[in-house]
Amino acid sequence: MSIPNPTGSRPDLDLHYTLPEPPRTVDPSETPAPGDLTTPQLPGLGSSVVVTQPAGPHRSPPTPGLPDVPGYDLTGEIARGGMGVVYAARERALGREVAIKVLLPGLAANRQASRQFLREARITAKLPHPGVPPVHAVGTLPDGRPFLAMKLIHGRTLAAILTARAQRATTESISDLELTAPDAPGLLLVFEQICQAVAFAHSLQIVHRDLKPHNIMVGPFGEVQVMDWGLARVTPRKPRFDGETVVIPHPPLSATNLGSSGTQHGAVKGTPAYMPPEQALGHWDVVDERADVFALGGLLCSLLTGSPPYTGDNVRAVIAHARAADLDEAFARLDKCGASENLVRLAKWCLSPDPARRPTDARAVASLVELYRLSHEDQLRKFEKDRAAVAGAEAVARWANLRASTLLCNEPAAEGMSELCRRLLVGVAAGLTIAGGIAYSLWAHGLIRVP
């Protein structure tokens, strides 16, 4: 079973990007040579950079078919989407591997697409978190298209992991994340890391608005990266401090503010299969941190059931389900998935159609997932302790039974033993055997716990 892709195109590269600031040209003398650690400090990420560098011994000729990106040697295409393409590359100045995102040639004259392209760099520059891939630099190609130089992420998308798990393909390097249990500890830890990265963004009032398995990368050691911040926005509300905690006010979803001025009715931005109703309806003035919470609930739904909250034969059908908050089928799948009742309840809570009924932000979700995970791990430790105790009791019973049999069969020892002693030994052995069996039965039915 594979994860449905309602958009009909590669969703792991939904690049929605926009126009850079006027580029600043850097003199070739300022560009460090490979291995030179005494060169001037590289410019910051706040402005666009064009590195002009004459051909020389450190400059490789452009690879045929790949764009000529100043300061980088492109080695091949990684992925392509409806608005952009990602290449693997090597940065000449530092010799490190990077990913280069470039706007498609057909959008070079689209100022809105170019402005949105650069937004990702500005947003991620505000998110110094291990779960958010850093942008190293921004710039402009000779043909005027903007590009981003980002950390090259090794691993697979969460969508690929879920598809492989559904197909029981557990032979790859991250097989510990592909356990068949719907709430396997490995996948739960991945989800917790996603929540933590999004929670950090929420603490800075940044909303992702396009969380989905294709935008989550999982590394070979289970590390998580939340990708594609091209649709992210900074919410205009200011936190309110009540003396102990920071409280972010949220307007309730109602017919009044849904129809207020400033909304973009009918505009759909994001992935409908994981989209809250307010976002599917285009009511952007009420799309805030709780929209990401809904998407987190959708991710949890995918982890537990193998499918997103909304499915359909085409994108129009999925959008219709999202706008109507038609979650009956998703909730029925959650009820039958076999996962812990607490996880199912959390997924349904996050998927509440009314934003006011969802957890406030990703931090609240991350805290609940952490509590569940720690409790689950504690239960596993108790299970192992109980199993060891029962195994020990059975071993003692077997030893006592064997010892009694040995004594009774040893004629010299038996000659000096009274009939009463022999009966006592047989009774003790039988009693220990029965006690071990009773203890095992009680433990197996969850009626005893060993402290």
Short mmCIF file of C-alpha atoms in Angstrom, two decimals:
data_model
loop_
_atom_site.label_atom_id
_atom_site.label_comp_id
_atom_site.label_asym_id
_atom_site.label_seq_id
_atom_site.Cartn_x
_atom_site.Cartn_y
_atom_site.Cartn_z
CA MET A 1 0.00 0.00 0.00
CA SER A 2 1.39 3.38 -0.93
CA ILE A 3 0.65 6.82 0.42
CA PRO A 4 -1.81 8.59 -1.91
CA ASN A 5 -0.54 11.68 -3.70
CA PRO A 6 -3.67 13.78 -4.31
CA THR A 7 -1.80 16.56 -6.09
CA GLY A 8 -0.85 14.31 -8.99
CA SER A 9 2.77 15.56 -9.06
CA ARG A 10 5.94 15.07 -7.06
CA PRO A 11 4.95 16.66 -3.71
CA ASP A 12 8.42 16.34 -2.21
CA LEU A 13 9.39 19.44 -4.19
CA ASP A 14 6.46 21.82 -3.90
CA LEU A 15 8.67 24.86 -4.35
CA HIS A 16 6.70 28.06 -3.90
CA TYR A 17 9.35 30.71 -3.91
CA THR A 18 9.62 34.45 -4.56
CA LEU A 19 12.10 37.45 -5.92
CA PRO A 20 15.45 38.12 -4.27
CA GLU A 21 16.59 41.53 -3.13
CA PRO A 22 18.97 43.31 -5.57
CA PRO A 23 22.07 41.10 -5.68
CA ARG A 24 25.40 42.22 -4.30
CA THR A 25 28.48 41.35 -6.33
CA VAL A 26 31.48 39.98 -4.51
CA ASP A 27 34.93 40.71 -5.93
CA PRO A 28 36.87 37.57 -6.93
CA SER A 29 39.59 38.52 -4.48
CA GLU A 30 37.09 38.07 -1.64
CA THR A 31 36.22 34.53 -2.71
CA PRO A 32 38.27 32.02 -0.69
CA ALA A 33 40.18 29.36 -2.50
CA PRO A 34 39.61 25.71 -1.54
CA GLY A 35 41.36 24.91 1.73
CA ASP A 36 42.14 28.57 2.48
CA LEU A 37 41.13 29.15 6.11
CA THR A 38 42.39 32.73 6.31
CA THR A 39 39.96 34.28 3.82
CA PRO A 40 37.53 37.06 4.83
CA GLN A 41 34.27 36.11 6.53
CA LEU A 42 31.52 35.09 4.12
CA PRO A 43 28.59 37.50 3.76
CA GLY A 44 25.46 36.87 5.83
CA LEU A 45 22.19 35.44 4.64
CA GLY A 46 20.29 38.71 4.78
CA SER A 47 21.19 39.78 1.23
CA SER A 48 21.51 38.04 -2.10
CA VAL A 49 25.02 37.24 -3.26
CA VAL A 50 26.45 36.80 -6.74
CA VAL A 51 29.99 35.43 -6.74
CA THR A 52 31.89 36.47 -9.87
CA GLN A 53 34.97 34.37 -10.40
CA PRO A 54 37.11 33.99 -13.53
CA ALA A 55 37.96 30.57 -14.86
CA GLY A 56 41.00 29.20 -13.11
CA PRO A 57 42.53 26.07 -11.66
CA HIS A 58 39.82 25.80 -8.96
CA ARG A 59 36.85 26.27 -11.27
CA SER A 60 35.37 23.22 -12.99
CA PRO A 61 33.60 23.71 -16.32
CA PRO A 62 29.78 23.52 -16.06
CA THR A 63 28.38 20.01 -16.46
CA PRO A 64 26.42 19.73 -19.71
CA GLY A 65 22.69 19.98 -19.07
CA LEU A 66 23.11 21.52 -15.59
CA PRO A 67 22.85 25.24 -14.81
CA ASP A 68 25.99 27.25 -14.14
CA VAL A 69 25.61 28.29 -10.48
CA PRO A 70 28.30 30.79 -9.41
CA GLY A 71 30.57 29.30 -6.76
CA TYR A 72 29.26 25.73 -7.04
CA ASP A 73 29.96 22.63 -9.12
CA LEU A 74 26.71 20.77 -9.73
CA THR A 75 26.97 16.99 -9.87
CA GLY A 76 23.44 15.89 -10.69
CA GLU A 77 19.72 16.40 -10.26
CA ILE A 78 18.12 15.12 -7.06
CA ALA A 79 14.45 15.96 -7.52
CA ARG A 80 12.12 18.11 -9.60
CA GLY A 81 8.72 19.63 -8.89
CA GLY A 82 6.19 21.94 -10.43
CA MET A 83 8.13 25.11 -9.61
CA GLY A 84 11.74 24.17 -9.02
CA VAL A 85 14.51 21.63 -9.19
CA VAL A 86 17.10 20.49 -6.64
CA TYR A 87 20.67 19.54 -7.53
CA ALA A 88 23.50 17.97 -5.57
CA ALA A 89 26.55 20.22 -5.69
CA ARG A 90 29.97 20.95 -4.22
CA GLU A 91 30.76 24.40 -2.87
CA ARG A 92 34.09 25.52 -4.31
CA ALA A 93 35.06 27.83 -1.45
CA LEU A 94 34.66 25.30 1.39
CA GLY A 95 34.61 22.01 -0.50
CA ARG A 96 31.41 20.84 1.21
CA GLU A 97 28.45 19.04 -0.32
CA VAL A 98 25.30 21.14 -0.60
CA ALA A 99 21.88 21.06 -2.21
CA ILE A 100 21.09 23.79 -4.75
CA LYS A 101 17.45 24.75 -5.31
CA VAL A 102 16.78 26.63 -8.53
CA LEU A 103 13.58 28.09 -9.94
CA LEU A 104 12.48 26.42 -13.16
CA PRO A 105 13.43 28.30 -16.35
CA GLY A 106 9.79 28.87 -17.27
CA LEU A 107 9.25 30.87 -14.07
CA ALA A 108 12.25 33.16 -14.45
CA ALA A 109 9.99 36.12 -15.33
CA ASN A 110 7.43 35.35 -12.60
CA ARG A 111 8.15 37.92 -9.89
CA GLN A 112 5.67 36.41 -7.44
CA ALA A 113 7.22 32.94 -7.79
CA SER A 114 10.68 34.43 -7.32
CA ARG A 115 9.66 36.39 -4.22
CA GLN A 116 8.19 33.27 -2.67
CA PHE A 117 11.34 31.34 -3.56
CA LEU A 118 13.48 33.67 -1.47
CA ARG A 119 11.01 33.56 1.43
CA GLU A 120 12.21 30.08 2.33
CA ALA A 121 15.76 31.35 2.83
CA ARG A 122 14.62 34.23 5.01
CA ILE A 123 12.32 32.00 7.09
CA THR A 124 14.83 29.20 7.67
CA ALA A 125 17.53 31.75 8.52
CA LYS A 126 15.36 32.56 11.57
CA LEU A 127 15.18 28.91 12.64
CA PRO A 128 18.54 27.72 14.02
CA HIS A 129 17.26 24.30 15.03
CA PRO A 130 18.70 20.78 14.41
CA GLY A 131 15.41 19.78 12.80
CA VAL A 132 15.44 22.59 10.21
CA PRO A 133 17.94 22.43 7.32
CA PRO A 134 20.03 25.61 7.21
CA VAL A 135 20.35 27.81 4.13
CA HIS A 136 24.02 28.60 3.50
CA ALA A 137 23.58 31.25 0.82
CA VAL A 138 21.21 32.78 -1.71
CA GLY A 139 22.08 34.14 -5.10
CA THR A 140 21.14 34.69 -8.72
CA LEU A 141 22.03 32.73 -11.83
CA PRO A 142 23.37 34.49 -14.92
CA ASP A 143 19.88 34.18 -16.47
CA GLY A 144 18.33 36.01 -13.51
CA ARG A 145 16.79 33.05 -11.68
CA PRO A 146 17.32 32.91 -7.91
CA PHE A 147 18.91 29.91 -6.22
CA LEU A 148 19.36 28.66 -2.65
CA ALA A 149 22.39 26.75 -1.35
CA MET A 150 21.23 24.49 1.48
CA LYS A 151 22.47 21.62 3.60
CA LEU A 152 22.43 18.38 1.63
CA ILE A 153 20.19 16.01 3.58
CA HIS A 154 20.98 12.29 3.42
CA GLY A 155 18.17 9.86 4.09
CA ARG A 156 14.63 9.21 2.92
CA THR A 157 11.34 11.00 3.15
CA LEU A 158 8.87 9.86 5.77
CA ALA A 159 6.53 9.06 2.87
CA ALA A 160 9.07 6.59 1.48
CA ILE A 161 9.50 4.99 4.91
CA LEU A 162 5.74 4.60 5.36
CA THR A 163 5.39 3.11 1.88
CA ALA A 164 8.24 0.68 2.55
CA ARG A 165 6.72 -0.28 5.89
CA ALA A 166 3.35 -0.91 4.27
CA GLN A 167 5.04 -3.15 1.72
CA ARG A 168 7.00 -4.86 4.52
CA ALA A 169 10.27 -3.84 2.88
CA THR A 170 12.34 -3.84 6.08
CA THR A 171 15.75 -4.65 4.64
CA GLU A 172 17.11 -1.10 4.27
CA SER A 173 19.32 0.86 6.63
CA ILE A 174 16.49 2.41 8.64
CA SER A 175 14.65 -0.85 9.23
CA ASP A 176 14.27 -0.07 12.93
CA LEU A 177 11.87 2.71 11.88
CA GLU A 178 9.76 0.29 9.83
CA LEU A 179 8.44 -1.98 12.58
CA THR A 180 5.02 -3.37 11.80
CA ALA A 181 3.39 -2.13 15.02
CA PRO A 182 1.35 1.00 14.22
CA ASP A 183 2.86 2.89 17.16
CA ALA A 184 6.38 1.45 16.89
CA PRO A 185 8.80 3.33 19.19
CA GLY A 186 11.07 4.27 16.26
CA LEU A 187 8.33 6.02 14.31
CA LEU A 188 6.98 7.60 17.47
CA LEU A 189 10.39 9.14 18.15
CA VAL A 190 10.46 10.46 14.57
CA PHE A 191 7.06 12.07 15.12
CA GLU A 192 8.22 13.59 18.40
CA GLN A 193 11.22 15.18 16.65
CA ILE A 194 8.91 16.62 13.98
CA CYS A 195 6.75 18.15 16.71
CA GLN A 196 9.80 19.62 18.44
CA ALA A 197 11.10 21.27 15.25
CA VAL A 198 7.68 22.75 14.48
CA ALA A 199 7.32 23.81 18.13
CA PHE A 200 10.55 25.81 17.82
CA ALA A 201 9.12 27.57 14.77
CA HIS A 202 5.89 28.27 16.65
CA SER A 203 7.87 29.82 19.50
CA LEU A 204 9.00 32.41 16.92
CA GLN A 205 5.45 32.73 15.54
CA ILE A 206 6.38 30.96 12.29
CA VAL A 207 3.78 28.61 10.77
CA HIS A 208 4.89 26.01 8.21
CA ARG A 209 1.48 25.49 6.51
CA ASP A 210 2.56 22.47 4.42
CA LEU A 211 3.53 19.64 6.79
CA LYS A 212 3.29 16.21 5.16
CA PRO A 213 5.38 13.01 4.94
CA HIS A 214 7.06 14.14 1.71
CA ASN A 215 8.42 17.22 3.53
CA ILE A 216 10.00 15.19 6.34
CA MET A 217 13.47 13.71 5.84
CA VAL A 218 14.71 10.93 8.14
CA GLY A 219 18.44 10.28 8.27
CA PRO A 220 20.24 6.94 8.68
CA PHE A 221 20.36 7.36 12.47
CA GLY A 222 16.74 8.46 12.86
CA GLU A 223 17.51 12.20 12.80
CA VAL A 224 14.67 14.32 11.42
CA GLN A 225 14.62 17.38 9.16
CA VAL A 226 11.45 19.37 8.46
CA MET A 227 11.84 20.54 4.86
CA ASP A 228 10.28 23.01 2.41
CA TRP A 229 9.43 26.19 4.31
CA GLY A 230 8.38 27.94 1.11
CA LEU A 231 4.78 28.38 2.29
CA ALA A 232 5.71 29.41 5.83
CA ARG A 233 4.60 32.74 7.22
CA VAL A 234 5.15 34.78 10.35
CA THR A 235 1.90 35.20 12.26
CA PRO A 236 1.12 38.85 13.10
CA ARG A 237 -0.09 38.23 16.64
CA LYS A 238 2.18 39.16 19.53
CA PRO A 239 2.56 36.86 22.55
CA ARG A 240 0.95 37.96 25.80
CA PHE A 241 2.92 37.41 29.02
CA ASP A 242 0.80 36.57 32.07
CA GLY A 243 3.68 36.48 34.56
CA GLU A 244 4.63 32.82 34.19
CA THR A 245 3.89 31.61 30.69
CA VAL A 246 3.61 33.12 27.25
CA VAL A 247 0.04 33.03 25.97
CA ILE A 248 -0.61 33.55 22.26
CA PRO A 249 -4.18 34.75 21.63
CA HIS A 250 -6.15 32.94 18.92
CA PRO A 251 -9.41 34.25 17.44
CA PRO A 252 -12.18 31.62 17.46
CA LEU A 253 -13.29 30.32 14.08
CA SER A 254 -16.71 31.77 13.32
CA ALA A 255 -18.82 32.95 10.41
CA THR A 256 -17.97 36.55 11.32
CA ASN A 257 -14.19 36.38 11.03
CA LEU A 258 -14.34 33.84 8.20
CA GLY A 259 -16.06 36.46 6.11
CA SER A 260 -14.03 39.43 7.29
CA SER A 261 -12.00 41.61 4.97
CA GLY A 262 -8.46 40.54 4.17
CA THR A 263 -9.23 36.85 3.63
CA GLN A 264 -8.30 35.16 0.37
CA HIS A 265 -11.41 33.15 -0.32
CA GLY A 266 -11.01 30.16 -2.58
CA ALA A 267 -7.20 30.25 -2.65
CA VAL A 268 -5.73 26.82 -1.79
CA LYS A 269 -2.06 26.73 -0.83
CA GLY A 270 -0.57 23.58 0.62
CA THR A 271 -1.39 19.88 0.42
CA PRO A 272 -5.16 19.20 0.72
CA ALA A 273 -4.72 15.69 2.17
CA TYR A 274 -3.24 17.22 5.37
CA MET A 275 -4.98 20.59 5.32
CA PRO A 276 -7.30 22.00 8.01
CA PRO A 277 -10.66 23.32 6.80
CA GLU A 278 -9.79 26.98 7.40
CA GLN A 279 -6.77 26.64 5.11
CA ALA A 280 -8.68 24.65 2.48
CA LEU A 281 -11.32 27.41 2.43
CA GLY A 282 -8.64 30.05 1.91
CA HIS A 283 -9.37 31.92 5.15
CA TRP A 284 -5.78 32.97 5.75
CA ASP A 285 -6.55 35.43 8.55
CA VAL A 286 -7.34 32.51 10.89
CA VAL A 287 -4.59 30.15 9.68
CA ASP A 288 -2.11 30.05 12.57
CA GLU A 289 -0.14 27.57 14.68
CA ARG A 290 -3.23 25.40 15.04
CA ALA A 291 -3.21 24.75 11.28
CA ASP A 292 0.17 23.06 11.76
CA VAL A 293 -1.30 21.15 14.72
CA PHE A 294 -3.98 19.79 12.38
CA ALA A 295 -1.26 18.73 9.92
CA LEU A 296 0.64 17.05 12.78
CA GLY A 297 -2.54 15.12 13.52
CA GLY A 298 -2.59 14.17 9.85
CA LEU A 299 1.00 12.93 10.07
CA LEU A 300 0.12 10.87 13.15
CA CYS A 301 -2.89 9.50 11.27
CA SER A 302 -0.55 8.42 8.46
CA LEU A 303 1.85 6.81 10.95
CA LEU A 304 -0.97 4.86 12.60
CA THR A 305 -3.11 3.95 9.58
CA GLY A 306 -0.85 4.30 6.53
CA SER A 307 -3.05 6.95 4.88
CA PRO A 308 -3.61 10.71 5.33
CA PRO A 309 -6.80 12.14 6.83
CA TYR A 310 -8.34 12.88 3.43
CA THR A 311 -8.21 10.59 0.41
CA GLY A 312 -9.97 10.71 -2.94
CA ASP A 313 -9.79 9.80 -6.61
CA ASN A 314 -8.57 13.26 -7.61
CA VAL A 315 -7.42 16.54 -6.09
CA ARG A 316 -10.89 18.13 -6.36
CA ALA A 317 -12.39 15.33 -4.28
CA VAL A 318 -9.67 15.68 -1.64
CA ILE A 319 -10.15 19.47 -1.48
CA ALA A 320 -13.90 18.96 -1.07
CA HIS A 321 -13.29 16.61 1.88
CA ALA A 322 -10.85 19.10 3.44
CA ARG A 323 -13.22 22.06 3.09
CA ALA A 324 -16.05 20.07 4.66
CA ALA A 325 -13.77 18.60 7.36
CA ASP A 326 -15.05 15.17 6.35
CA LEU A 327 -13.04 13.05 8.78
CA ASP A 328 -15.43 10.15 9.39
CA GLU A 329 -13.40 7.73 7.26
CA ALA A 330 -10.12 8.81 8.88
CA PHE A 331 -11.53 8.42 12.39
CA ALA A 332 -12.89 4.97 11.50
CA ARG A 333 -9.40 3.94 10.32
CA LEU A 334 -7.88 5.26 13.53
CA ASP A 335 -10.36 3.27 15.63
CA LYS A 336 -9.37 0.06 13.84
CA CYS A 337 -5.60 0.61 13.54
CA GLY A 338 -4.71 -1.29 16.72
CA ALA A 339 -2.57 1.49 18.17
CA SER A 340 -2.67 2.73 21.73
CA GLU A 341 -5.91 4.44 22.70
CA ASN A 342 -3.93 7.46 23.89
CA LEU A 343 -2.27 7.94 20.49
CA VAL A 344 -5.57 7.56 18.67
CA ARG A 345 -7.14 10.11 21.00
CA LEU A 346 -4.27 12.54 20.39
CA ALA A 347 -4.60 12.20 16.61
CA LYS A 348 -8.33 12.91 16.77
CA TRP A 349 -7.77 15.89 19.08
CA CYS A 350 -5.28 17.45 16.66
CA LEU A 351 -7.68 16.79 13.77
CA SER A 352 -10.56 18.70 15.37
CA PRO A 353 -12.33 20.70 12.62
CA ASP A 354 -12.61 23.73 14.92
CA PRO A 355 -9.18 25.29 15.61
CA ALA A 356 -10.32 26.32 19.09
CA ARG A 357 -10.68 22.64 20.03
CA ARG A 358 -7.16 21.63 18.97
CA PRO A 359 -3.99 21.81 21.09
CA THR A 360 -2.69 25.38 21.06
CA ASP A 361 0.57 24.70 19.23
CA ALA A 362 3.15 22.06 18.38
CA ARG A 363 4.84 22.41 21.77
CA ALA A 364 1.73 21.03 23.47
CA VAL A 365 1.65 18.11 21.04
CA ALA A 366 5.37 17.39 21.52
CA SER A 367 4.92 17.33 25.32
CA LEU A 368 2.05 14.84 25.09
CA VAL A 369 3.98 12.59 22.71
CA GLU A 370 7.02 12.67 25.00
CA LEU A 371 4.90 11.71 28.02
CA TYR A 372 3.38 8.81 26.09
CA ARG A 373 6.76 7.63 24.79
CA LEU A 374 8.35 7.68 28.25
CA SER A 375 5.38 5.81 29.70
CA HIS A 376 5.59 3.27 26.87
CA GLU A 377 9.32 2.74 27.46
CA ASP A 378 8.68 2.32 31.19
CA GLN A 379 6.08 -0.35 30.42
CA LEU A 380 8.56 -2.15 28.18
CA ARG A 381 11.15 -2.12 30.98
CA LYS A 382 8.61 -3.56 33.43
CA PHE A 383 7.65 -6.20 30.87
CA GLU A 384 11.27 -7.32 30.54
CA LYS A 385 11.71 -7.33 34.33
CA ASP A 386 8.56 -9.43 34.81
CA ARG A 387 9.62 -11.85 32.10
CA ALA A 388 13.04 -12.26 33.71
CA ALA A 389 11.45 -12.85 37.14
CA VAL A 390 9.10 -15.53 35.82
CA ALA A 391 11.94 -17.21 33.94
CA GLY A 392 13.96 -17.22 37.17
CA ALA A 393 11.10 -18.78 39.15
CA GLU A 394 10.70 -21.51 36.55
CA ALA A 395 14.44 -22.21 36.62
CA VAL A 396 14.40 -22.56 40.43
CA ALA A 397 11.43 -24.91 40.23
CA ARG A 398 13.14 -27.07 37.61
CA TRP A 399 16.34 -27.18 39.68
CA ALA A 400 14.47 -28.18 42.85
CA ASN A 401 12.58 -30.89 41.00
CA LEU A 402 15.79 -32.21 39.47
CA ARG A 403 17.60 -32.12 42.82
CA ALA A 404 14.84 -34.03 44.57
CA SER A 405 14.79 -36.64 41.83
CA THR A 406 18.58 -37.02 42.07
CA LEU A 407 18.46 -37.55 45.83
CA LEU A 408 15.68 -40.09 45.58
CA CYS A 409 17.48 -42.02 42.86
CA ASN A 410 20.79 -42.02 44.79
CA GLU A 411 20.55 -45.28 46.74
CA PRO A 412 23.26 -44.54 49.35
CA ALA A 413 21.68 -41.23 50.16
CA ALA A 414 18.22 -42.67 50.05
CA GLU A 415 19.07 -45.48 52.50
CA GLY A 416 19.82 -42.98 55.24
CA MET A 417 16.77 -40.90 54.51
CA SER A 418 13.56 -41.48 56.34
CA GLU A 419 10.31 -41.96 54.48
CA LEU A 420 9.11 -38.59 55.82
CA CYS A 421 12.12 -36.75 54.35
CA ARG A 422 11.61 -38.36 50.99
CA ARG A 423 7.99 -37.30 50.95
CA LEU A 424 8.95 -33.75 51.95
CA LEU A 425 11.45 -33.47 49.09
CA VAL A 426 8.90 -34.68 46.58
CA GLY A 427 6.32 -32.25 47.97
CA VAL A 428 8.68 -29.27 47.86
CA ALA A 429 9.65 -30.01 44.26
CA ALA A 430 6.04 -30.37 43.19
CA GLY A 431 5.05 -27.21 45.07
CA LEU A 432 7.77 -25.14 43.46
CA THR A 433 6.78 -26.39 40.02
CA ILE A 434 3.11 -25.53 40.61
CA ALA A 435 4.03 -22.12 42.07
CA GLY A 436 6.14 -21.31 39.03
CA GLY A 437 3.28 -22.25 36.73
CA ILE A 438 0.77 -20.15 38.69
CA ALA A 439 3.13 -17.18 38.72
CA TYR A 440 3.60 -17.42 34.98
CA SER A 441 -0.16 -17.63 34.39
CA LEU A 442 -0.87 -14.59 36.58
CA TRP A 443 1.89 -12.60 34.88
CA ALA A 444 0.68 -13.56 31.40
CA HIS A 445 -2.79 -12.23 32.24
CA GLY A 446 -1.38 -8.99 33.65
CA LEU A 447 -2.51 -9.77 37.21
CA ILE A 448 0.89 -9.41 38.89
CA ARG A 449 3.82 -7.04 38.56
CA VAL A 450 7.28 -7.61 39.99
CA PRO A 451 8.59 -4.44 41.70
#
